[in-house]
mmCIF file of C-alpha atoms in Angstrom:
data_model
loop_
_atom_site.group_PDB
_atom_site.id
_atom_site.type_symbol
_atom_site.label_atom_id
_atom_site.label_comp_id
_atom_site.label_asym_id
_atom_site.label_seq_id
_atom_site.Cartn_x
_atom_site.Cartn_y
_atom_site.Cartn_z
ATOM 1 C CA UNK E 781 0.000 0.000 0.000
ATOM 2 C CA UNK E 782 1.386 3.526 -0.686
ATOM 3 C CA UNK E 783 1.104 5.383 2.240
ATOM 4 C CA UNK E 784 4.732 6.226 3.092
ATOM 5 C CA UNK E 785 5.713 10.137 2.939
ATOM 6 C CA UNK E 786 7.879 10.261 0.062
ATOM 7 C CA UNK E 787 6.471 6.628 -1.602
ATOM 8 C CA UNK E 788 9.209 6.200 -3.571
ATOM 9 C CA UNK E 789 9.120 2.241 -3.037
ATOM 10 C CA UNK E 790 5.462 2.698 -4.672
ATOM 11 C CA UNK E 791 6.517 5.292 -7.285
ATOM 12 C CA UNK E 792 9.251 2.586 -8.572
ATOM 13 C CA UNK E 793 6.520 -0.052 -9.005
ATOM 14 C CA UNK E 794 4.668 2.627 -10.773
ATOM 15 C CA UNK E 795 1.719 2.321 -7.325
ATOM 16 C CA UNK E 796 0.829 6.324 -6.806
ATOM 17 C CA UNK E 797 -2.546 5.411 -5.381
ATOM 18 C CA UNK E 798 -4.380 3.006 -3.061
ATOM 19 C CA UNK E 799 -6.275 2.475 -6.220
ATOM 20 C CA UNK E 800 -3.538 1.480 -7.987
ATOM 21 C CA UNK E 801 -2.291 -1.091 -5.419
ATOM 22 C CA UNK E 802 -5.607 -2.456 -5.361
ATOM 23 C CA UNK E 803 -4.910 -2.961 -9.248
ATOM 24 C CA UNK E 804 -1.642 -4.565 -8.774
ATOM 25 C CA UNK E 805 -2.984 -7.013 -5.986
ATOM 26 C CA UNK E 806 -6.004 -7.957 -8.594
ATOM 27 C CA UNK E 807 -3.540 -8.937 -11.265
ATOM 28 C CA UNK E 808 -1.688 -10.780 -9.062
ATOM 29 C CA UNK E 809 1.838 -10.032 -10.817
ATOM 30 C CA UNK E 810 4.874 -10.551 -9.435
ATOM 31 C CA UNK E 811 7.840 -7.865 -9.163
ATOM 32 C CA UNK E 812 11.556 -9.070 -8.338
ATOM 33 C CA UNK E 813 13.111 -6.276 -5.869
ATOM 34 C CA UNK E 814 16.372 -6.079 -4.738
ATOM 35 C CA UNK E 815 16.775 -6.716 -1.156
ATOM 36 C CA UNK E 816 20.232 -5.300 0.675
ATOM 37 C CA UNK E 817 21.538 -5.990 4.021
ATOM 38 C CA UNK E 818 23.669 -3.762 6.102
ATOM 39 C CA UNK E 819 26.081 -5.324 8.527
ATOM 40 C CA UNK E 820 26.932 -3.484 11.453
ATOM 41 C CA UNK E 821 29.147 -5.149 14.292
ATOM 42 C CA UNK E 822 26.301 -6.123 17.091
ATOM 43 C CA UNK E 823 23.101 -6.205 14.270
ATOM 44 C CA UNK E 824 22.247 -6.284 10.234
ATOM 45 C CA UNK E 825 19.288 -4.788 8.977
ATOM 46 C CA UNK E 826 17.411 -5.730 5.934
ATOM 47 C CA UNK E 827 16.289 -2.836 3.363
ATOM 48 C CA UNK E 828 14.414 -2.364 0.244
ATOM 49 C CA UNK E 829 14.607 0.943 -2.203
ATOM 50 C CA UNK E 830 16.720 3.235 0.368
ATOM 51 C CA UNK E 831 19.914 2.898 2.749
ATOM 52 C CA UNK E 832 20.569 6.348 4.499
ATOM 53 C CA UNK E 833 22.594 7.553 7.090
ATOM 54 C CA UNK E 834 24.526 10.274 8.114
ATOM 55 C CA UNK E 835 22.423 13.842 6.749
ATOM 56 C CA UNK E 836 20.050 11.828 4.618
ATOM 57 C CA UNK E 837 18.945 9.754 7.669
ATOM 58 C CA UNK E 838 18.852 12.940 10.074
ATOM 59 C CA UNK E 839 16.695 14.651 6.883
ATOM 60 C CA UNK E 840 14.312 11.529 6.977
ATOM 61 C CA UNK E 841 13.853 11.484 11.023
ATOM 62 C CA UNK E 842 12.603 14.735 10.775
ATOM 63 C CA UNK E 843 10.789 14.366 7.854
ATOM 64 C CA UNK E 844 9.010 11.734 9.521
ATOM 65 C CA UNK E 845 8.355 13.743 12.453
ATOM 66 C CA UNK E 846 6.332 16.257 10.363
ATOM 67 C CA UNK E 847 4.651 14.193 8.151
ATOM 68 C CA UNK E 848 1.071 15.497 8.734
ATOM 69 C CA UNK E 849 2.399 17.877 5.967
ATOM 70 C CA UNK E 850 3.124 15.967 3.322
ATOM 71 C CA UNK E 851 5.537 15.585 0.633
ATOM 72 C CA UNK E 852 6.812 19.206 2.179
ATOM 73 C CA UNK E 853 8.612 17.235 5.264
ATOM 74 C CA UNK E 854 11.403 16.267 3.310
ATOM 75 C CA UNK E 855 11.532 20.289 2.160
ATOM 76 C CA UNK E 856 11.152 21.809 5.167
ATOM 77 C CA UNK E 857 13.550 19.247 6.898
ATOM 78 C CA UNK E 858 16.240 19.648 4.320
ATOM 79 C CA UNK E 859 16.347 23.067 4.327
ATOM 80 C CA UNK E 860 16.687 23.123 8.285
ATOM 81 C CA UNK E 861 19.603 20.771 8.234
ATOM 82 C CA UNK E 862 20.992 23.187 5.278
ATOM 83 C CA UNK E 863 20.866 25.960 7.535
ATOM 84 C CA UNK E 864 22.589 24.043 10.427
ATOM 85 C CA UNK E 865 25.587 22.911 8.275
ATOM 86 C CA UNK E 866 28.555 24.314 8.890
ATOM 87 C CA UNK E 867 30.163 27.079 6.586
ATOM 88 C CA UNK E 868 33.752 26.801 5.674
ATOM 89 C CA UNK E 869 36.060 29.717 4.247
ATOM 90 C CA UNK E 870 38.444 28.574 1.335
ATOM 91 C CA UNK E 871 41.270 30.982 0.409
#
């Protein structure tokens, strides 16, 4: 079903309503994905579409936090993060 913020898990299988996934279920087709895991030293994770970290997880947190908004989480949450970068001076 296509009900995360961004969707872009449902965009790739061309799903951009609940419609849609409704249609997809009906036809009962089958779609290979690629499935990653990360390895970390105490735990692995399993992950479809999207592996983040560092700003882009920090961007989706937030995002995540705000999503009563909409599509405009990732926006506004980018453009906070932008502002909190640091600046450097190159001579």
């Amino acid at each position: 079903m296509p009900m995360g913020t961004g969707n872009s898990f449902a965009l790739d299988l061309h799903i951009k309503t609940v419609d849609d996934a409704f249609a997809a279920l009906k036809k009962q087709q089958l779609q290979t994905v690629d499935v990653g895991k990360a390895i970390a030293p105490n735990e692995h994770r399993y992950f479809i579409n999207n592996l983040g970290f560092g700003l882009v997880h920090d961007i989706a947190r937030d995002a995540a936090k705000m999503r009563a908004i909409g599509k405009t989480s990732y926006t506004l949450a980018t453009l906070a993060h932008l502002l909190k970068l640091p600046s450097y001076q190159f001579d």
